[in-house]
Short mmCIF file of C-alpha atoms and ligand atoms in Angstrom, two decimals:
data_model
loop_
_atom_site.label_atom_id
_atom_site.label_comp_id
_atom_site.label_asym_id
_atom_site.label_seq_id
_atom_site.Cartn_x
_atom_site.Cartn_y
_atom_site.Cartn_z
CA MET E 884 -82.24 31.57 -87.13
CA LEU E 885 -78.44 30.61 -87.80
CA TYR E 886 -78.72 31.29 -82.93
CA LYS E 887 -79.98 27.65 -82.99
CA ARG E 888 -78.33 25.62 -84.21
CA LYS E 889 -76.07 24.12 -81.63
CA PHE E 890 -73.32 21.65 -81.48
CA PRO E 891 -73.45 18.78 -81.74
CA ASN E 892 -76.62 18.69 -84.44
CA THR E 893 -73.95 20.68 -86.89
CA ARG E 894 -70.74 19.72 -87.16
CA LEU E 895 -69.27 22.37 -89.95
CA ARG E 896 -66.59 20.35 -90.99
CA ARG E 897 -69.16 17.12 -91.59
CA LEU E 898 -69.74 19.34 -94.53
CA ARG E 899 -65.80 19.78 -95.57
CA SER E 900 -64.80 16.06 -94.61
CA LYS E 901 -64.31 15.62 -98.71
CA SER E 902 -62.86 17.30 -101.59
CA PHE E 903 -66.35 16.11 -103.63
CA LEU E 904 -68.22 17.41 -100.79
CA ARG E 905 -66.25 20.47 -100.25
CA ASP E 906 -66.83 20.70 -104.27
CA LEU E 907 -70.71 20.15 -104.37
CA VAL E 908 -70.45 22.99 -101.65
CA ARG E 909 -68.42 26.55 -102.65
CA GLU E 910 -70.56 29.58 -103.54
CA ASN E 911 -68.00 31.44 -105.88
CA VAL E 912 -65.91 29.84 -108.28
CA LEU E 913 -63.18 31.25 -110.56
CA THR E 914 -62.51 31.15 -114.42
CA GLY E 915 -61.01 32.27 -117.91
CA ASP E 916 -64.54 34.57 -117.41
CA ASP E 917 -63.90 36.47 -114.67
CA LEU E 918 -60.37 38.29 -116.14
CA ILE E 919 -58.81 41.19 -117.69
CA GLN E 920 -55.44 41.15 -118.34
CA PRO E 921 -53.58 45.39 -118.20
CA LEU E 922 -51.92 45.52 -120.82
CA PHE E 923 -48.45 48.19 -121.38
CA ILE E 924 -47.32 49.78 -124.88
CA LYS E 925 -44.70 51.46 -125.52
CA GLU E 926 -44.50 53.48 -128.24
CA ASP E 927 -40.54 52.40 -130.96
CA LEU E 928 -40.08 49.80 -129.20
CA SER E 929 -39.32 46.57 -131.11
CA GLY E 930 -39.88 43.70 -129.50
CA THR E 931 -40.99 43.46 -125.64
CA GLU E 932 -38.86 44.95 -122.45
CA GLU E 933 -39.24 44.04 -118.97
CA ILE E 934 -40.86 46.31 -116.38
CA GLN E 935 -38.33 46.80 -113.18
CA THR E 936 -40.80 47.28 -110.69
CA MET E 937 -43.38 44.04 -111.94
CA PRO E 938 -41.88 41.04 -111.97
CA GLY E 939 -42.98 38.71 -114.89
CA ILE E 940 -44.10 41.37 -116.96
CA SER E 941 -43.16 43.46 -119.85
CA ARG E 942 -43.78 46.47 -122.45
CA PHE E 943 -45.60 45.53 -125.96
CA GLY E 944 -44.13 47.09 -128.97
CA LEU E 945 -46.63 47.17 -131.63
CA ASP E 946 -44.94 44.88 -133.74
CA VAL E 947 -45.32 42.19 -131.38
CA ILE E 948 -48.67 43.22 -129.02
CA GLU E 949 -51.22 40.98 -132.06
CA LYS E 950 -49.20 38.01 -130.92
CA GLU E 951 -49.51 38.81 -127.52
CA ILE E 952 -53.04 38.51 -127.86
CA GLU E 953 -53.10 35.65 -129.72
CA GLU E 954 -51.81 33.96 -126.78
CA LEU E 955 -53.90 35.65 -125.02
CA LEU E 956 -57.66 34.19 -126.66
CA THR E 957 -55.61 30.55 -127.20
CA LEU E 958 -55.80 30.54 -123.83
CA GLY E 959 -59.39 32.40 -123.29
CA ILE E 960 -58.41 34.99 -122.28
CA LYS E 961 -61.31 37.89 -123.54
CA SER E 962 -60.77 41.36 -122.53
CA VAL E 963 -57.98 43.80 -122.41
CA ALA E 964 -56.96 46.69 -120.65
CA LEU E 965 -54.35 48.56 -122.98
CA PHE E 966 -51.78 51.48 -120.93
CA PRO E 967 -50.18 53.04 -123.67
CA VAL E 968 -46.20 54.15 -122.72
CA ILE E 969 -45.72 57.19 -125.09
CA ASN E 970 -42.62 59.51 -125.62
CA PRO E 971 -41.37 61.54 -123.83
CA ASP E 972 -41.07 64.02 -126.49
CA LYS E 973 -44.77 64.44 -126.81
CA LYS E 974 -46.00 65.08 -123.31
CA ASN E 975 -46.81 68.65 -122.49
CA ALA E 976 -49.34 70.86 -120.95
CA ASP E 977 -52.76 70.00 -121.31
CA GLY E 978 -52.24 65.88 -123.06
CA THR E 979 -52.73 66.71 -126.66
CA GLU E 980 -51.04 63.79 -128.38
CA ALA E 981 -54.07 61.54 -126.00
CA ILE E 982 -56.38 62.96 -128.78
CA ASN E 983 -54.46 62.75 -132.28
CA GLN E 984 -56.36 59.76 -133.93
CA ASN E 985 -52.99 58.08 -134.84
CA ASN E 986 -51.73 58.02 -131.78
CA LEU E 987 -49.69 54.58 -130.50
CA ILE E 988 -53.31 53.57 -128.85
CA CYS E 989 -55.28 54.20 -131.13
CA GLU E 990 -52.91 52.28 -133.69
CA ALA E 991 -52.67 49.77 -131.48
CA ILE E 992 -56.84 49.29 -131.06
CA LYS E 993 -56.54 49.51 -135.03
CA ASN E 994 -54.59 46.68 -135.68
CA ILE E 995 -55.81 44.42 -132.96
CA LYS E 996 -59.37 45.15 -134.48
CA ALA E 997 -58.13 44.18 -137.21
CA SER E 998 -56.42 41.15 -136.99
CA HIS E 999 -58.46 39.79 -133.84
CA PRO E 1000 -61.26 41.57 -134.16
CA GLU E 1001 -62.83 39.32 -130.71
CA ILE E 1002 -61.51 40.99 -127.60
CA ILE E 1003 -62.79 43.00 -126.09
CA ILE E 1004 -60.76 46.07 -125.77
CA ILE E 1005 -61.16 48.47 -122.53
CA SER E 1006 -58.68 51.71 -123.34
CA ASP E 1007 -58.49 54.38 -120.14
CA VAL E 1008 -59.92 57.56 -120.14
CA ALA E 1009 -57.08 59.93 -118.70
CA LEU E 1010 -55.16 62.27 -119.72
CA ASP E 1011 -51.67 61.09 -117.49
CA PRO E 1012 -50.21 58.92 -119.86
CA TYR E 1013 -49.85 62.29 -122.31
CA THR E 1014 -48.96 65.06 -119.66
CA ASP E 1015 -45.77 66.70 -119.27
CA HIS E 1016 -46.55 67.00 -115.24
CA GLY E 1017 -48.67 63.37 -114.58
CA HIS E 1018 -51.92 64.02 -113.67
CA ASP E 1019 -54.91 63.39 -115.31
CA GLY E 1020 -55.81 66.09 -116.18
CA ILE E 1021 -55.13 70.46 -117.05
CA ILE E 1022 -53.95 72.90 -114.67
CA VAL E 1023 -55.30 75.35 -114.70
CA ASN E 1024 -53.41 78.08 -111.52
CA GLU E 1025 -51.67 74.15 -109.71
CA TYR E 1026 -55.14 73.10 -110.08
CA VAL E 1027 -56.44 70.29 -112.01
CA ASP E 1028 -59.02 72.42 -113.11
CA ASN E 1029 -62.34 69.44 -113.59
CA ASP E 1030 -64.60 71.67 -116.66
CA LYS E 1031 -62.09 71.95 -119.24
CA THR E 1032 -60.36 68.27 -117.58
CA LEU E 1033 -64.24 67.24 -119.36
CA GLU E 1034 -63.49 68.45 -122.90
CA GLN E 1035 -60.50 67.34 -123.66
CA LEU E 1036 -61.62 63.36 -122.41
CA VAL E 1037 -64.48 63.79 -123.72
CA LYS E 1038 -62.67 64.15 -127.03
CA GLN E 1039 -59.99 61.62 -125.82
CA SER E 1040 -63.10 58.94 -125.76
CA LEU E 1041 -64.32 59.44 -129.16
CA THR E 1042 -61.45 59.15 -130.92
CA LEU E 1043 -60.95 56.12 -129.27
CA ALA E 1044 -64.22 54.99 -129.46
CA GLU E 1045 -63.57 55.81 -133.76
CA SER E 1046 -60.17 53.13 -133.93
CA GLY E 1047 -62.67 50.87 -132.03
CA ALA E 1048 -62.79 50.72 -128.27
CA ASP E 1049 -66.05 49.18 -127.06
CA ILE E 1050 -65.28 49.49 -124.06
CA ILE E 1051 -63.89 52.56 -122.83
CA ALA E 1052 -63.26 53.60 -118.95
CA PRO E 1053 -62.55 56.53 -117.20
CA SER E 1054 -59.99 56.98 -115.01
CA ASP E 1055 -59.84 59.83 -114.10
CA MET E 1056 -61.99 61.25 -111.33
CA MET E 1057 -62.89 63.90 -113.30
CA ASP E 1058 -67.24 65.33 -111.83
CA GLY E 1059 -69.24 64.64 -114.40
CA ARG E 1060 -67.07 62.04 -116.81
CA ILE E 1061 -69.33 60.37 -117.50
CA LYS E 1062 -72.69 62.26 -117.89
CA VAL E 1063 -70.03 64.22 -121.34
CA ILE E 1064 -68.60 61.13 -122.32
CA ARG E 1065 -72.28 59.16 -123.41
CA SER E 1066 -73.94 62.28 -124.14
CA ALA E 1067 -70.73 62.99 -126.83
CA LEU E 1068 -70.92 58.81 -127.88
CA GLU E 1069 -74.36 58.88 -128.06
CA LYS E 1070 -74.24 62.19 -130.53
CA ASN E 1071 -72.18 60.50 -132.75
CA ASP E 1072 -73.67 57.31 -133.28
CA PHE E 1073 -71.68 55.07 -131.04
CA ASN E 1074 -74.23 53.10 -128.48
CA ASN E 1075 -73.30 50.82 -128.01
CA THR E 1076 -70.14 51.82 -126.30
CA ILE E 1077 -69.30 50.23 -123.58
CA LEU E 1078 -67.98 53.08 -120.25
CA LEU E 1079 -67.26 51.33 -117.71
CA SER E 1080 -66.65 53.33 -114.90
CA TYR E 1081 -63.59 53.82 -112.07
CA ALA E 1082 -66.47 54.73 -110.01
CA ALA E 1083 -65.06 54.48 -106.47
CA LYS E 1084 -61.02 55.07 -107.08
CA TYR E 1085 -58.74 55.63 -103.91
CA SER E 1086 -56.36 57.86 -104.09
CA SER E 1087 -53.45 55.02 -102.97
CA LYS E 1088 -50.10 54.37 -102.97
CA PHE E 1089 -50.28 50.63 -104.76
CA TYR E 1090 -50.84 52.62 -108.22
CA GLY E 1091 -47.15 53.04 -107.87
CA PRO E 1092 -45.25 51.01 -110.34
CA PHE E 1093 -47.88 50.98 -112.86
CA ARG E 1094 -46.74 55.24 -113.19
CA ASP E 1095 -43.21 54.06 -113.85
CA ALA E 1096 -44.84 51.28 -116.48
CA VAL E 1097 -46.10 53.91 -118.37
CA GLY E 1098 -43.17 56.61 -117.65
CA SER E 1099 -45.86 58.93 -115.64
CA SER E 1100 -44.02 59.03 -112.53
CA SER E 1101 -40.85 60.85 -113.26
CA ASN E 1102 -43.28 63.74 -114.57
CA LEU E 1103 -45.37 63.02 -111.09
CA GLY E 1104 -42.95 63.35 -108.17
CA LYS E 1105 -43.90 63.78 -104.81
CA ALA E 1106 -46.81 64.88 -106.15
CA SER E 1107 -49.97 63.44 -104.83
CA LYS E 1108 -53.76 63.06 -106.39
CA ASP E 1109 -55.52 63.39 -103.60
CA GLU E 1110 -57.60 66.51 -104.58
CA TYR E 1111 -59.02 64.23 -107.17
CA GLN E 1112 -58.85 60.60 -106.14
CA MET E 1113 -61.19 59.99 -102.99
CA ASP E 1114 -59.66 59.66 -99.81
CA VAL E 1115 -58.61 56.26 -98.39
CA ALA E 1116 -60.80 56.47 -95.80
CA ASN E 1117 -63.17 56.24 -96.67
CA SER E 1118 -66.38 54.42 -97.96
CA ASP E 1119 -70.74 56.42 -97.83
CA GLU E 1120 -68.32 58.48 -100.17
CA ALA E 1121 -67.76 55.00 -103.18
CA LEU E 1122 -71.45 55.00 -103.28
CA HIS E 1123 -72.39 59.08 -103.75
CA GLU E 1124 -69.48 58.49 -106.53
CA VAL E 1125 -71.06 55.13 -108.24
CA ALA E 1126 -74.83 56.58 -107.78
CA LEU E 1127 -73.77 59.74 -109.97
CA ASP E 1128 -71.96 57.84 -112.66
CA LEU E 1129 -75.11 55.27 -112.54
CA ASN E 1130 -76.95 57.63 -113.16
CA GLU E 1131 -75.18 60.04 -116.40
CA GLY E 1132 -74.92 56.67 -117.97
CA ALA E 1133 -71.66 53.82 -116.65
CA ASP E 1134 -72.67 50.22 -117.62
CA ILE E 1135 -69.95 48.82 -114.89
CA VAL E 1136 -68.56 50.28 -112.27
CA MET E 1137 -65.10 49.31 -110.64
CA VAL E 1138 -63.31 49.77 -107.22
CA LYS E 1139 -60.01 50.36 -107.70
CA PRO E 1140 -57.28 49.67 -105.68
CA GLY E 1141 -59.04 45.38 -105.53
CA MET E 1142 -56.80 43.56 -102.41
CA PRO E 1143 -57.38 46.10 -99.57
CA TYR E 1144 -60.43 47.13 -100.98
CA LEU E 1145 -62.89 44.03 -100.85
CA ASP E 1146 -65.31 45.79 -98.43
CA ILE E 1147 -66.62 48.70 -100.82
CA ILE E 1148 -66.43 46.37 -103.92
CA SER E 1149 -69.51 44.80 -101.14
CA LYS E 1150 -70.44 47.61 -101.12
CA VAL E 1151 -71.39 48.34 -104.45
CA LYS E 1152 -73.15 45.37 -105.45
CA GLU E 1153 -74.94 44.98 -101.91
CA THR E 1154 -76.42 48.83 -102.96
CA PHE E 1155 -77.05 48.74 -106.70
CA ASN E 1156 -76.58 45.09 -108.28
CA VAL E 1157 -75.10 46.44 -111.63
CA PRO E 1158 -72.14 45.09 -113.19
CA THR E 1159 -68.98 45.91 -110.91
CA PHE E 1160 -65.37 44.38 -111.50
CA ALA E 1161 -62.53 45.97 -109.36
CA TYR E 1162 -58.66 46.13 -109.86
CA GLN E 1163 -56.08 44.28 -108.47
CA VAL E 1164 -53.72 45.91 -108.81
CA SER E 1165 -49.43 47.44 -109.99
CA GLY E 1166 -48.63 47.39 -106.92
CA GLU E 1167 -50.76 44.01 -105.39
CA TYR E 1168 -49.89 42.62 -108.18
CA SER E 1169 -46.00 43.24 -107.40
CA MET E 1170 -46.38 42.88 -104.20
CA LEU E 1171 -47.65 38.87 -104.18
CA LYS E 1172 -45.35 38.11 -107.40
CA SER E 1173 -42.80 38.90 -105.67
CA ALA E 1174 -42.97 37.40 -101.73
CA ILE E 1175 -43.47 34.15 -103.81
CA ASP E 1176 -40.40 34.45 -106.41
CA ASN E 1177 -38.79 34.52 -103.06
CA LYS E 1178 -40.41 31.44 -101.48
CA TRP E 1179 -42.23 33.54 -98.59
CA LEU E 1180 -45.04 32.78 -100.21
CA ASP E 1181 -46.87 29.91 -101.91
CA SER E 1182 -48.30 30.91 -105.50
CA GLU E 1183 -51.34 29.74 -105.20
CA VAL E 1184 -51.77 32.74 -103.15
CA ILE E 1185 -53.36 34.69 -106.29
CA LYS E 1186 -55.80 32.57 -107.39
CA GLU E 1187 -56.53 33.21 -103.61
CA SER E 1188 -56.97 37.00 -103.87
CA LEU E 1189 -58.61 36.43 -106.51
CA LEU E 1190 -61.45 34.00 -105.80
CA CYS E 1191 -61.49 37.11 -102.88
CA PHE E 1192 -62.37 39.21 -104.81
CA LYS E 1193 -65.05 36.42 -106.76
CA ARG E 1194 -66.82 36.20 -102.67
CA ALA E 1195 -66.39 39.60 -102.51
CA GLY E 1196 -68.91 40.53 -105.83
CA ALA E 1197 -66.38 41.14 -108.27
CA ASP E 1198 -68.51 40.29 -111.86
CA ALA E 1199 -65.31 40.57 -114.07
CA ILE E 1200 -61.25 42.05 -112.27
CA LEU E 1201 -58.27 42.78 -114.02
CA THR E 1202 -55.06 41.72 -113.07
CA TYR E 1203 -51.74 41.09 -114.20
CA ALA E 1204 -51.70 38.29 -113.49
CA ALA E 1205 -55.03 36.90 -115.33
CA LYS E 1206 -52.71 35.44 -118.48
CA GLU E 1207 -50.75 32.80 -115.88
CA ILE E 1208 -53.10 32.55 -114.12
CA ILE E 1209 -55.80 31.03 -116.80
CA LYS E 1210 -53.32 28.72 -117.88
CA GLU E 1211 -53.42 27.25 -114.34
CA LEU E 1212 -56.86 27.75 -114.13
CA ASN E 1213 -57.45 25.33 -118.30
C1 PBG J 715 -54.36 56.48 -115.02
C2 PBG J 715 -54.33 55.26 -114.01
C3 PBG J 715 -52.74 54.46 -112.65
C4 PBG J 715 -53.41 53.17 -113.01
C5 PBG J 715 -54.80 52.77 -114.12
N1 PBG J 715 -55.31 53.94 -114.78
C6 PBG J 715 -52.60 55.53 -111.80
C7 PBG J 715 -52.75 56.37 -111.23
O1 PBG J 715 -54.51 56.25 -111.36
O2 PBG J 715 -52.04 57.38 -110.87
C8 PBG J 715 -52.83 52.08 -111.90
C9 PBG J 715 -52.78 51.07 -112.06
C10 PBG J 715 -52.49 50.30 -111.75
O3 PBG J 715 -52.04 50.75 -110.47
O4 PBG J 715 -52.44 49.17 -111.31
N2 PBG J 715 -55.19 57.31 -114.86
#
């Protein structure tokens, strides 16, 4: 059909000639409903603390987090993803603080839910904020042991569900974790707890600033997560990961990182037609933001990047710029 269209019968510039026309034929829009704000919460912090590697982003103490949630809700942000920054002396090899019912993140969820029950709370499942080696799982013979880690992830998930998390988001990339977490949730009457699987999560260097933010980079050192996160070179494997997680009971799947991985988002959406989220990760945010702060790029690039996620097929986007961008959209 397309090949029969010829100039000058077809002049594609006709529909670009006026802004109202462009508005009429636009295929995708970005709204506040698409944005999820990730937030770092730090133990024993009062007030906020800037994150060196993420311009404009801070860690929040428990004393100010509810005020931040209130501001986000007023602006129209409906969902947040919480990440804990715990005291180094609470970290150990098995990340046991992750399953402490009164740990930082559980306290935060309970407080936020008590004052703002309507906000949708997404809580990460993975051991890296809690382990003294910085890996997402439990190490046996110098290898992150899949099945031993699963037992801990199940306990962590139940702890988060009990605290009131609406969405549990395993970001650890262990095989079979959606299956065991879903079955534990069902058994414990958490039938409506949503599982957002970081299904296609790549072993990416774009996570650097995040690891600084949660304080896991010094623990991890030069070690990589290649033995469990996906090879950056692969895309068939992403579809296998998504298929498995959907069969195991995931409600939403996620692709991560975002901008260099739009091809994966688009394949996942076209193949499975299920709710698909994207994560514009810390390194992507810091790149854009530092270029904007230096006046090398116009500040509109962030909005552009987020609209491109929509065009690729993402239903919602986790982005550190959510608060800033929704102000512009309003
Ligand atoms: C923890 C986790 C990571 C991110 C989200 N959850 C880091 C990692 O896997 O090392 C990265 C988010 C970002 O870079 O913004 N498993």
